[in-house]
PDB file of N, CA and C in Angstrom:
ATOM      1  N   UNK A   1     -12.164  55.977  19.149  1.00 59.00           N
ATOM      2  CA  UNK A   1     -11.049  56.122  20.068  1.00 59.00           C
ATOM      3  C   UNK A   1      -9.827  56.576  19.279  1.00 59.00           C
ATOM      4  N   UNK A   2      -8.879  57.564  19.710  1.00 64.00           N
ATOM      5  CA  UNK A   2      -7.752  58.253  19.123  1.00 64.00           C
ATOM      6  C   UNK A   2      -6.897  57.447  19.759  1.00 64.00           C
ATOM      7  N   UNK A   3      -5.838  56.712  18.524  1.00 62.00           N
ATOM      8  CA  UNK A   3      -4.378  56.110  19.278  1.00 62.00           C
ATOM      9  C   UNK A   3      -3.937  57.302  20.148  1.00 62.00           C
ATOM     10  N   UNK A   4      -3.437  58.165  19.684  1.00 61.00           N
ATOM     11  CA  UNK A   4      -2.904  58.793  20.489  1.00 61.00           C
ATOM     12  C   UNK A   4      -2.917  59.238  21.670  1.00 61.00           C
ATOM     13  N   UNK A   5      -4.786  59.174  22.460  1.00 58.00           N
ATOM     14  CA  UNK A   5      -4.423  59.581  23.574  1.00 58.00           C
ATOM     15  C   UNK A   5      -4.610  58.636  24.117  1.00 58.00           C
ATOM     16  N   UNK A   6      -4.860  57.133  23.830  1.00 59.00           N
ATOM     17  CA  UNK A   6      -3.970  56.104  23.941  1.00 59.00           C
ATOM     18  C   UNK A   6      -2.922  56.058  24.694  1.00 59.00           C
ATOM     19  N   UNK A   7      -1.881  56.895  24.145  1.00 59.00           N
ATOM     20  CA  UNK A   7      -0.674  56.545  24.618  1.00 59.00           C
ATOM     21  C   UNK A   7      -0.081  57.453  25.667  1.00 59.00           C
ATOM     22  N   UNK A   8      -0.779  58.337  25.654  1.00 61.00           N
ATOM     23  CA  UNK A   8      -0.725  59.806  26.448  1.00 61.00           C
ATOM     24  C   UNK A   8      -0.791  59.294  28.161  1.00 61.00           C
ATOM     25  N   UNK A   9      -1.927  57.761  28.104  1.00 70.00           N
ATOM     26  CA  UNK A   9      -2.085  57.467  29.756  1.00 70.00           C
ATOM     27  C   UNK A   9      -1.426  56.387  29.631  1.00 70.00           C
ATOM     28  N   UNK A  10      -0.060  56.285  29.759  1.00 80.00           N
ATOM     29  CA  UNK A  10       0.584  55.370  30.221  1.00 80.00           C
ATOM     30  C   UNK A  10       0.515  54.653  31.310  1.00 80.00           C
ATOM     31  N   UNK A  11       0.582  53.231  31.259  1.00 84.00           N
ATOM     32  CA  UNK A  11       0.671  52.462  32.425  1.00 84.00           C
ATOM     33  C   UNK A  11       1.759  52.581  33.126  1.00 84.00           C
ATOM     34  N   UNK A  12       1.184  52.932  34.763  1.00 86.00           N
ATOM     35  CA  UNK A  12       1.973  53.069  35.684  1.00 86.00           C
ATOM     36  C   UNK A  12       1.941  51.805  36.794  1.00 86.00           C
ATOM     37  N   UNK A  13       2.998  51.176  36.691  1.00 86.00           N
ATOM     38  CA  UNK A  13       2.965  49.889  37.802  1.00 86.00           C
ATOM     39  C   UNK A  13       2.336  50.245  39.106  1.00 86.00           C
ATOM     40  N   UNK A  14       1.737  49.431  39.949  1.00 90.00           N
ATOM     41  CA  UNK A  14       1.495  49.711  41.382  1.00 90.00           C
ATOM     42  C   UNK A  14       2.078  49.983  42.438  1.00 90.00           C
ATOM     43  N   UNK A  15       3.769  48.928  42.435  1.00 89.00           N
ATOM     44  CA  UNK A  15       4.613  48.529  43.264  1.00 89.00           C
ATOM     45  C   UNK A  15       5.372  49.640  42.529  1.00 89.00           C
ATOM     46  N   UNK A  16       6.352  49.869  44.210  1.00 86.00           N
ATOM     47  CA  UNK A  16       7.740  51.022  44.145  1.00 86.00           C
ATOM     48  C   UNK A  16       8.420  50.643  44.996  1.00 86.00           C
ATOM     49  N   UNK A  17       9.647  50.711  44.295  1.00 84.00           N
ATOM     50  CA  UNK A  17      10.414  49.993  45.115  1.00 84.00           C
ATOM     51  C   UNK A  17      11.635  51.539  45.612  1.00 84.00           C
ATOM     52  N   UNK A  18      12.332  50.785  47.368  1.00 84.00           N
ATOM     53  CA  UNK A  18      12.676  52.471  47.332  1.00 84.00           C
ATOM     54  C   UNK A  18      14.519  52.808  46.940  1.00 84.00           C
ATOM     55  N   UNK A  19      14.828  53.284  47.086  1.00 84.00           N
ATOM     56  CA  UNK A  19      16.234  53.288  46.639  1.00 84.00           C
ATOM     57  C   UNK A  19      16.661  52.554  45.237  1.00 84.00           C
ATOM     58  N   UNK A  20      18.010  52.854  45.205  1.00 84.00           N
ATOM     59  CA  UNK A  20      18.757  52.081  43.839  1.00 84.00           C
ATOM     60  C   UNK A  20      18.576  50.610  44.516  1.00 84.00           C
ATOM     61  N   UNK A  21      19.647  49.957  43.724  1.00 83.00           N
ATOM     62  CA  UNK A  21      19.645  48.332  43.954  1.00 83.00           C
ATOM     63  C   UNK A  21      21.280  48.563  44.069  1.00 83.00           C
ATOM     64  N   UNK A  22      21.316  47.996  45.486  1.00 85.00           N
ATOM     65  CA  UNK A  22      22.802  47.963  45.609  1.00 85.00           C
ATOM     66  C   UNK A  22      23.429  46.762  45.858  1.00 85.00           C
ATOM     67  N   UNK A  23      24.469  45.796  45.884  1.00 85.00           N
ATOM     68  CA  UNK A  23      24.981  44.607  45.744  1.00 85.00           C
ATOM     69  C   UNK A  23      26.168  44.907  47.107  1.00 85.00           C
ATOM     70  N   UNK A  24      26.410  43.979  47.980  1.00 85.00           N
ATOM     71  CA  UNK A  24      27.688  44.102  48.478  1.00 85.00           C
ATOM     72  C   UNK A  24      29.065  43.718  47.857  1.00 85.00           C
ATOM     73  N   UNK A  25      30.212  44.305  48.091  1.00 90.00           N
ATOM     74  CA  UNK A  25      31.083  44.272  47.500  1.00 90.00           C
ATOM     75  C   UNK A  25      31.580  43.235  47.756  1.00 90.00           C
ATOM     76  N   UNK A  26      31.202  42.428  48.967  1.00 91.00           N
ATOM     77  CA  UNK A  26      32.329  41.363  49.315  1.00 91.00           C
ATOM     78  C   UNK A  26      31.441  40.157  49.632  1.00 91.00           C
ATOM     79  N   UNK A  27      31.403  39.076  50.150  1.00 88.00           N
ATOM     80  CA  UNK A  27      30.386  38.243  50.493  1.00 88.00           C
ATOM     81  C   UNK A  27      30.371  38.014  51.653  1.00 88.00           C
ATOM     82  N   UNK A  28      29.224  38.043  52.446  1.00 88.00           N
ATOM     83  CA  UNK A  28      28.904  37.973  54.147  1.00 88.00           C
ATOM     84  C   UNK A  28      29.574  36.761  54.654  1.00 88.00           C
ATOM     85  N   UNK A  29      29.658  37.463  55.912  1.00 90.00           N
ATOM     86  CA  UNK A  29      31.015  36.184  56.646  1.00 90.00           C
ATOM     87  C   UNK A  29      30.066  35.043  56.797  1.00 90.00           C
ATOM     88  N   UNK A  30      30.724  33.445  57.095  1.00 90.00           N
ATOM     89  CA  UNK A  30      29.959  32.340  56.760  1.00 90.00           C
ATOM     90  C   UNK A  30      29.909  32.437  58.079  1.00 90.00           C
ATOM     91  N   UNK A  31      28.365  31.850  58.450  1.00 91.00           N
ATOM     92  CA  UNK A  31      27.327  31.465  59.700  1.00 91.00           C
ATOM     93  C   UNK A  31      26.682  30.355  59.724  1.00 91.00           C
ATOM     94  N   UNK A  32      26.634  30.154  60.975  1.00 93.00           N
ATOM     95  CA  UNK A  32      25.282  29.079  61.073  1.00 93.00           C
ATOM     96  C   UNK A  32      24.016  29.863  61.154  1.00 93.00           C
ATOM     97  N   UNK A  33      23.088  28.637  60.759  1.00 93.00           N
ATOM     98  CA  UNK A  33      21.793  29.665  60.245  1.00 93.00           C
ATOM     99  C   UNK A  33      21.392  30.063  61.807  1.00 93.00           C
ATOM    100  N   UNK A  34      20.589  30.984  62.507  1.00 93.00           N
ATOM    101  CA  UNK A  34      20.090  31.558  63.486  1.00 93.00           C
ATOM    102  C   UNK A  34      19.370  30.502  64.516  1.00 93.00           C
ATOM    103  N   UNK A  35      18.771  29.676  63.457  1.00 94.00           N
ATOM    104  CA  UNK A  35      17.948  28.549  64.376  1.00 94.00           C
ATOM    105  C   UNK A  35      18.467  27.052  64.295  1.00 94.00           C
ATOM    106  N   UNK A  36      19.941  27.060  64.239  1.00 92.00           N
ATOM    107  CA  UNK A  36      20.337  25.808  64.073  1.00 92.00           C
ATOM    108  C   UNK A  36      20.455  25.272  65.376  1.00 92.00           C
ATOM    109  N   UNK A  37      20.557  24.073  66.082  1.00 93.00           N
ATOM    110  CA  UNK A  37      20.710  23.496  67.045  1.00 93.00           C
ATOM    111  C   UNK A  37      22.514  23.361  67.723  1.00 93.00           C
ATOM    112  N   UNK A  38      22.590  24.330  68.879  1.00 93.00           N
ATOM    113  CA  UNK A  38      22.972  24.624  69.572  1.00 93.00           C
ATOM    114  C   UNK A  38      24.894  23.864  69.373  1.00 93.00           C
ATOM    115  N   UNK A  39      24.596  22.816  69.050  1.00 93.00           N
ATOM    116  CA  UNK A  39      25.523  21.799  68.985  1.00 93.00           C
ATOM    117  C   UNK A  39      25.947  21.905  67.381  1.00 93.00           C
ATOM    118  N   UNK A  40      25.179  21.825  66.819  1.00 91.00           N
ATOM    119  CA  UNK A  40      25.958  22.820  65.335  1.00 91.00           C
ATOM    120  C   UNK A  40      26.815  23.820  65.303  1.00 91.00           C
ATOM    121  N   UNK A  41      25.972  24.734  66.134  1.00 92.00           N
ATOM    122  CA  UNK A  41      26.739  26.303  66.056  1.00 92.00           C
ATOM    123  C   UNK A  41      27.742  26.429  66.582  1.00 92.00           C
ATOM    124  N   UNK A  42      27.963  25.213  67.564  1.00 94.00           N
ATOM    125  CA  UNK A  42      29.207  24.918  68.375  1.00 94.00           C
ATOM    126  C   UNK A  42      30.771  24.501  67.545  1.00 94.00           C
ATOM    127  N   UNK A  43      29.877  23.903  66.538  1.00 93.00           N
ATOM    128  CA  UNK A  43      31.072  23.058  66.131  1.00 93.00           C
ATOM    129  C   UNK A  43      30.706  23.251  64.432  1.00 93.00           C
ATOM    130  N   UNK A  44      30.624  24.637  64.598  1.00 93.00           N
ATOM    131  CA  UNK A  44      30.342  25.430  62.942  1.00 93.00           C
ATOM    132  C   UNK A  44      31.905  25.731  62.237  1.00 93.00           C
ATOM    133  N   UNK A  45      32.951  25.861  63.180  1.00 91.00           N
ATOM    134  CA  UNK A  45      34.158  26.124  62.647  1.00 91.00           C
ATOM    135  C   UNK A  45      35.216  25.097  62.402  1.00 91.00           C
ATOM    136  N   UNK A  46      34.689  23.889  63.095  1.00 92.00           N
ATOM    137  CA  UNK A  46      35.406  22.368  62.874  1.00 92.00           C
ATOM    138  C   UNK A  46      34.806  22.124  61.384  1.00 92.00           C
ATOM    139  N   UNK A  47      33.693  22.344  60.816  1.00 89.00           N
ATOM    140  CA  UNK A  47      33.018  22.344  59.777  1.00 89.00           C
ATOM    141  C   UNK A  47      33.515  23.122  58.623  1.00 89.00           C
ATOM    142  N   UNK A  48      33.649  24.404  58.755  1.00 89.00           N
ATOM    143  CA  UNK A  48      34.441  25.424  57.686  1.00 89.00           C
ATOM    144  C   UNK A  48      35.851  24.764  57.337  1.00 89.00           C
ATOM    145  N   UNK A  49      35.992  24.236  58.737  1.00 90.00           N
ATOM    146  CA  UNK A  49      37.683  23.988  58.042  1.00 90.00           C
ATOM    147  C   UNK A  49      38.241  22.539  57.483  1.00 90.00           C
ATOM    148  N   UNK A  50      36.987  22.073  57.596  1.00 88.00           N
ATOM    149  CA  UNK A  50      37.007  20.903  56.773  1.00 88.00           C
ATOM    150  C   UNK A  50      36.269  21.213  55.715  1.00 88.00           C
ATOM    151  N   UNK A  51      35.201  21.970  55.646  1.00 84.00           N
ATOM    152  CA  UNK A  51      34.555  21.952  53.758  1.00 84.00           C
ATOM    153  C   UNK A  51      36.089  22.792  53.189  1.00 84.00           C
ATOM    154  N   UNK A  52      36.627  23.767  53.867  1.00 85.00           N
ATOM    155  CA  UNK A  52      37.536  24.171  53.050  1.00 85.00           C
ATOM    156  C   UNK A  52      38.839  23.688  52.670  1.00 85.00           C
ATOM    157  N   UNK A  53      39.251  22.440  53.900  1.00 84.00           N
ATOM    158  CA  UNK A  53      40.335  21.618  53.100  1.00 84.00           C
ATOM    159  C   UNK A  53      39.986  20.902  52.038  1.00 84.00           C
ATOM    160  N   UNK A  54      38.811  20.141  51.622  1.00 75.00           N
ATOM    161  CA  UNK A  54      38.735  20.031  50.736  1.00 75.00           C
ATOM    162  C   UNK A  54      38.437  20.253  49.248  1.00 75.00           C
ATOM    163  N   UNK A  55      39.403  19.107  47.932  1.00 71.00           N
ATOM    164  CA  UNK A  55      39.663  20.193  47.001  1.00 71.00           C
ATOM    165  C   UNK A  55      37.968  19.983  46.528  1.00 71.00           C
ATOM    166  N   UNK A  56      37.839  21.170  45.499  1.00 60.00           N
ATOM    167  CA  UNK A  56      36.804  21.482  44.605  1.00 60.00           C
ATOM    168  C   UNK A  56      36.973  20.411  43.870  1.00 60.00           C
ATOM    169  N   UNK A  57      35.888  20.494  42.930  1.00 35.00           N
ATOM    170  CA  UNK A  57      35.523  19.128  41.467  1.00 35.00           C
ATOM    171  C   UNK A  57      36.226  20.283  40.723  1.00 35.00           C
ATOM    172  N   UNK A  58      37.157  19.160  40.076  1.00 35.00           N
ATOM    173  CA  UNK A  58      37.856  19.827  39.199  1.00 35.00           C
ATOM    174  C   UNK A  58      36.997  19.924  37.456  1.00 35.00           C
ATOM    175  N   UNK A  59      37.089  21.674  37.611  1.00 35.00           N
ATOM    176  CA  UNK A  59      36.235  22.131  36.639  1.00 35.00           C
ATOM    177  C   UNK A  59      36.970  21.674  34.789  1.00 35.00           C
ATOM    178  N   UNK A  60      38.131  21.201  34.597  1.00 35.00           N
ATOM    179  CA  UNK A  60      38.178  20.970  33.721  1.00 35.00           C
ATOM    180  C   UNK A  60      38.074  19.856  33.236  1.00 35.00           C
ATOM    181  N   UNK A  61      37.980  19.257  31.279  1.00 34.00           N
ATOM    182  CA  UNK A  61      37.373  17.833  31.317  1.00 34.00           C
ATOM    183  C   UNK A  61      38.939  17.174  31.539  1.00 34.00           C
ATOM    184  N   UNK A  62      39.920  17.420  31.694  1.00 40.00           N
ATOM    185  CA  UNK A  62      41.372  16.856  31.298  1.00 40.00           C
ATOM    186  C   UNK A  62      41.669  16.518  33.078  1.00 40.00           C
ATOM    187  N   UNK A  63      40.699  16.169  33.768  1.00 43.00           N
ATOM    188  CA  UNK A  63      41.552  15.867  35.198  1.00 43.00           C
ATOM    189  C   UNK A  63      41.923  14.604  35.184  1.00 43.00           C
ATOM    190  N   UNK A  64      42.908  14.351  35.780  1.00 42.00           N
ATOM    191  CA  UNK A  64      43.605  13.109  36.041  1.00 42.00           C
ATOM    192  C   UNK A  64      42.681  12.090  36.835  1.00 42.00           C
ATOM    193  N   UNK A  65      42.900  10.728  36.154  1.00 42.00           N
ATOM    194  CA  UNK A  65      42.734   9.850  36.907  1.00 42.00           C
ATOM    195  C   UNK A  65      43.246   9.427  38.731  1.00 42.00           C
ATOM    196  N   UNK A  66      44.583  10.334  38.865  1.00 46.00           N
ATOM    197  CA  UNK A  66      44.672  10.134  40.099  1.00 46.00           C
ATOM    198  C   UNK A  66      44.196  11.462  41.732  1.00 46.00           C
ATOM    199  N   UNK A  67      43.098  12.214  40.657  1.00 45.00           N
ATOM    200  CA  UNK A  67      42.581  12.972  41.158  1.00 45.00           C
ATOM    201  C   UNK A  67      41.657  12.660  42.677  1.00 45.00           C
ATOM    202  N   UNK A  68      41.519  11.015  42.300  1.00 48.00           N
ATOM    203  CA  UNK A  68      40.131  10.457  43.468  1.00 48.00           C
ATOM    204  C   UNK A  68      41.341  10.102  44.376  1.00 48.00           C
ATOM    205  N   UNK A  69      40.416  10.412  45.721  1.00 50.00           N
ATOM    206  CA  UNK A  69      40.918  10.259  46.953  1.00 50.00           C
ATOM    207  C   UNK A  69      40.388   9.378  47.902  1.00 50.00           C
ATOM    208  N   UNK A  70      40.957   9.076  48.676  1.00 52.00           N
ATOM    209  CA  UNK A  70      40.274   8.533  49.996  1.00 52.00           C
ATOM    210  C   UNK A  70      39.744   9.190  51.022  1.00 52.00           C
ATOM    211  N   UNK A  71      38.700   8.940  51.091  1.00 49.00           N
ATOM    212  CA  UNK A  71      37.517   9.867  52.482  1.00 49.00           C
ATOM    213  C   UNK A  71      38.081   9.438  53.505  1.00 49.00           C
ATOM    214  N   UNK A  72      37.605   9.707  54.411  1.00 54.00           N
ATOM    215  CA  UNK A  72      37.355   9.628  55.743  1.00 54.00           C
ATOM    216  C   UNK A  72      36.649   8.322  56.041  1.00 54.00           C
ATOM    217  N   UNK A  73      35.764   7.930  55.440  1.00 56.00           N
ATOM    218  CA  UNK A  73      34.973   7.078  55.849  1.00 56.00           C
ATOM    219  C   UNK A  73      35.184   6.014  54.993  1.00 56.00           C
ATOM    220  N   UNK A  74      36.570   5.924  54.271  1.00 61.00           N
ATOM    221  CA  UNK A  74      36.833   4.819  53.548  1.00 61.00           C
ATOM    222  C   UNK A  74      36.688   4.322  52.177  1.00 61.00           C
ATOM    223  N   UNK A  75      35.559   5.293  51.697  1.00 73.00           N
ATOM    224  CA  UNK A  75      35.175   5.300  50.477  1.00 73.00           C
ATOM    225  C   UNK A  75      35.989   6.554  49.487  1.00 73.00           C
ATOM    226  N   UNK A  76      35.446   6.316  47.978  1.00 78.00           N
ATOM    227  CA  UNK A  76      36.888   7.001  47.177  1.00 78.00           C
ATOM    228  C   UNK A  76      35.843   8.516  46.886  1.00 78.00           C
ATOM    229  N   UNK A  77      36.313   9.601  46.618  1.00 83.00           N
ATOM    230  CA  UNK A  77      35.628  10.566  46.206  1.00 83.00           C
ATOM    231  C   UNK A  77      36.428  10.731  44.977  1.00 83.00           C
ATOM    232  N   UNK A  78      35.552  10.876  43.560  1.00 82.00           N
ATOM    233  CA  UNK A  78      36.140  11.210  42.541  1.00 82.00           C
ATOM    234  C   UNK A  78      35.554  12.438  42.432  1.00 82.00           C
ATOM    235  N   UNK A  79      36.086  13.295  40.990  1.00 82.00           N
ATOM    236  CA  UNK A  79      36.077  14.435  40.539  1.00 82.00           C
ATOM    237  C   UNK A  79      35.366  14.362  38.862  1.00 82.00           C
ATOM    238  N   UNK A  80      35.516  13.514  38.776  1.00 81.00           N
ATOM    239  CA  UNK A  80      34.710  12.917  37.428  1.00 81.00           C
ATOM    240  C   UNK A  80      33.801  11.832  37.431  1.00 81.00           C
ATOM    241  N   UNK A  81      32.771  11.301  36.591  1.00 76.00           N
ATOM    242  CA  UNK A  81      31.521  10.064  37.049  1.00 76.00           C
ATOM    243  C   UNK A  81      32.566   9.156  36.260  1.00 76.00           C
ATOM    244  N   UNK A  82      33.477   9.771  35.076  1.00 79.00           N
ATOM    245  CA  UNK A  82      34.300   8.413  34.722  1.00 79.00           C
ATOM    246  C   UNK A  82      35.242   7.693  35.340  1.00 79.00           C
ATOM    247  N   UNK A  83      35.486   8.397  36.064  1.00 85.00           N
ATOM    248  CA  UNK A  83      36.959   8.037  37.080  1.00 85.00           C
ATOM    249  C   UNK A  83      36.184   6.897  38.137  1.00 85.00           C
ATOM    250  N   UNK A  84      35.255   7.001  38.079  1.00 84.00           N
ATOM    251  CA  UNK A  84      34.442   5.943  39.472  1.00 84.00           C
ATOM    252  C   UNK A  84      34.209   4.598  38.244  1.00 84.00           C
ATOM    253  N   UNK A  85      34.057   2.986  38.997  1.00 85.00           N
ATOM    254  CA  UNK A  85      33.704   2.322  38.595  1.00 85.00           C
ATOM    255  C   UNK A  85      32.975   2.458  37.713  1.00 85.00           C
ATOM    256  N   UNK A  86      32.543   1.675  36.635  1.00 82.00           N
ATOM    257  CA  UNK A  86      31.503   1.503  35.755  1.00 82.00           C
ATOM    258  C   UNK A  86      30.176   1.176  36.498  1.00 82.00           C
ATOM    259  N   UNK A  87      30.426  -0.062  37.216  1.00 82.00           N
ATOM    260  CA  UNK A  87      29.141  -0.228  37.996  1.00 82.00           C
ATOM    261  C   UNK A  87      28.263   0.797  38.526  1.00 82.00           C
ATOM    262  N   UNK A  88      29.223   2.039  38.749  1.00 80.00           N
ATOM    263  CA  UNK A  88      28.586   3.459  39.347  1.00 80.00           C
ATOM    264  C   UNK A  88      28.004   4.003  38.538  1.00 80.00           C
ATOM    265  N   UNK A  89      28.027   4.201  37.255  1.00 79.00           N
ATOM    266  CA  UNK A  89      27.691   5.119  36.433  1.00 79.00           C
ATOM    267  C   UNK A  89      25.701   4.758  35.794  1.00 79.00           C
ATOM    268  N   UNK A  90      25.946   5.697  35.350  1.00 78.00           N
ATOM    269  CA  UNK A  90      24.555   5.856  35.446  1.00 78.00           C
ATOM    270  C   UNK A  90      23.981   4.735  34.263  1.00 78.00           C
ATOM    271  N   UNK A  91      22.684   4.170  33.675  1.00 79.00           N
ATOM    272  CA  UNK A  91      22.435   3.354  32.982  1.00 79.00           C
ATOM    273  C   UNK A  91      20.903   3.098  32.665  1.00 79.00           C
ATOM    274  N   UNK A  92      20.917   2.504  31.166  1.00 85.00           N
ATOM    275  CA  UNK A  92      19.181   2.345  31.053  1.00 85.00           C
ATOM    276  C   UNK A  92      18.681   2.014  31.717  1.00 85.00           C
ATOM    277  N   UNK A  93      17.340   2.242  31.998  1.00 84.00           N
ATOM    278  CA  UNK A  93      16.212   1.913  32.745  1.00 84.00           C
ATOM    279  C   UNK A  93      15.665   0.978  32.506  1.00 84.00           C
ATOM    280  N   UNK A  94      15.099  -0.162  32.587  1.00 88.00           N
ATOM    281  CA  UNK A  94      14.406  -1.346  32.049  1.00 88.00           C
ATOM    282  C   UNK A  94      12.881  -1.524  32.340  1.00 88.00           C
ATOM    283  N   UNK A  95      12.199  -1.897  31.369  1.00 90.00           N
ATOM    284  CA  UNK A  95      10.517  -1.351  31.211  1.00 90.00           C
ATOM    285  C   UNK A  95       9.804  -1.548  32.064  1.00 90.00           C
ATOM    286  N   UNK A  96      10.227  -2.533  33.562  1.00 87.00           N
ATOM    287  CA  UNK A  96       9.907  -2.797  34.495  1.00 87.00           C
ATOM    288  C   UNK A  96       9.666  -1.737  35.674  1.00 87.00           C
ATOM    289  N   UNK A  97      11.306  -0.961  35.510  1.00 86.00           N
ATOM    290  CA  UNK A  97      11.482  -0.562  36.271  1.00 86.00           C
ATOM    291  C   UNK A  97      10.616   1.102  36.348  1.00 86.00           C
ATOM    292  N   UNK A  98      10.664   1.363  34.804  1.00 87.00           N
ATOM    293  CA  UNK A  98       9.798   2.764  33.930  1.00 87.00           C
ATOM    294  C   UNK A  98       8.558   2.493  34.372  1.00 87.00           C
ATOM    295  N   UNK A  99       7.725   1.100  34.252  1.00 87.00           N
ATOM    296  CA  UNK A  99       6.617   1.084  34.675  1.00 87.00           C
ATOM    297  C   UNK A  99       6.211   1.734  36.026  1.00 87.00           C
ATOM    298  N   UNK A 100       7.139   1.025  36.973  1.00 86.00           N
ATOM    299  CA  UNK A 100       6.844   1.325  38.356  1.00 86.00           C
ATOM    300  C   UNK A 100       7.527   2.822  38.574  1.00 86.00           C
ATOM    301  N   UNK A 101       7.774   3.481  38.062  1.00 86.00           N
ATOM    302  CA  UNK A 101       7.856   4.765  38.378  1.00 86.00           C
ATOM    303  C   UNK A 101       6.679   5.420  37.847  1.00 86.00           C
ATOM    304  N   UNK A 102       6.226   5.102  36.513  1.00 87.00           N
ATOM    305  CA  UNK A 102       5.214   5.908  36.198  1.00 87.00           C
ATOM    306  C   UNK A 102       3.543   5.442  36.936  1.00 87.00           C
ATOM    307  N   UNK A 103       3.924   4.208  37.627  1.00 87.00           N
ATOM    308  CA  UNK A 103       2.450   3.828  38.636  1.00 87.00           C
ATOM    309  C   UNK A 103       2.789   4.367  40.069  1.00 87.00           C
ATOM    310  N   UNK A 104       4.041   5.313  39.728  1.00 84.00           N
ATOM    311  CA  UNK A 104       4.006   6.262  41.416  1.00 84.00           C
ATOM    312  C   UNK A 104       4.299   5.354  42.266  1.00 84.00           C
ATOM    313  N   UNK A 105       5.279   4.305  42.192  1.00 76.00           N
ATOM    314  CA  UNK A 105       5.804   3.388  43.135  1.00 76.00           C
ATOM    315  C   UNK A 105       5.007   2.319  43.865  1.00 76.00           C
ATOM    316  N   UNK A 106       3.781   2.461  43.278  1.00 75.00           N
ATOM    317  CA  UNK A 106       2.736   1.181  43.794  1.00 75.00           C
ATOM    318  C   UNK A 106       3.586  -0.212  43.666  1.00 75.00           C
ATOM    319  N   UNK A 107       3.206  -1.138  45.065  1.00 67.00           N
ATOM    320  CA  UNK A 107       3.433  -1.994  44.315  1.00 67.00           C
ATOM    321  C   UNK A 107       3.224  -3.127  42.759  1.00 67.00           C
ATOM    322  N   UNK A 108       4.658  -3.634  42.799  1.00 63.00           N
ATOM    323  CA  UNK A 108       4.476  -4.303  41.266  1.00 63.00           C
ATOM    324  C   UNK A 108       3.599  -5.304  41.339  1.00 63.00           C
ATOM    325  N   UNK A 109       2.964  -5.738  40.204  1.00 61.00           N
ATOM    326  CA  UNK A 109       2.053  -7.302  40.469  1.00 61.00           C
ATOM    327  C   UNK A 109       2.398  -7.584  39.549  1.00 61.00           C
TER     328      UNK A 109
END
């Protein structure tokens, strides 16, 4: 066998795809999905304007402690896991508890 004509039959993929690849310039106006329930779609813009009053997680590590707020429902929303109680934060696992995850939640005996 000659490398060369080898290389002469290049592999040609199967799939073609048609046109360039084009991106929109702007991002599609926000919707409810097509098959949402009736009573959603109703009350899709009471929704926008509450995800958009509220602020974003503040992307830097220097946010203030008086960044957390009060919800709606009474409870605090922070912007950092340090700013929340300790009790909240995350913590070892204990060999008990490792067990029963790795027996797939059977009960313990």
């Amino acid at each position: 066998m000659h490398p060369s004509l080898r290389l002469a039959n290049a592999r040609q993929p199967l799939i073609r795809f048609l046109g360039k690849r084009q991106w929109p310039t702007k991002p599609e106006e926000q919707h409810p999905h097509p098959f949402a329930p009736p009573e959603f779609k109703q009350h899709f813009s009471d929704f926008l304007k509450k995800f958009q009053s509220t602020p974003a997680a503040a992307s830097s590590a220097g946010a203030s402690a008086g960044s957390a707020k009060k919800a709606e429902g009474g409870g605090q929303v922070f912007a950092e896991f340090w700013q929340a109680p300790s009790r909240l934060w995350k913590r070892e696992l204990e060999e008990w508890e490792i067990e029963l995850v790795q027996s797939g939640g059977a009960t313990r005996h």
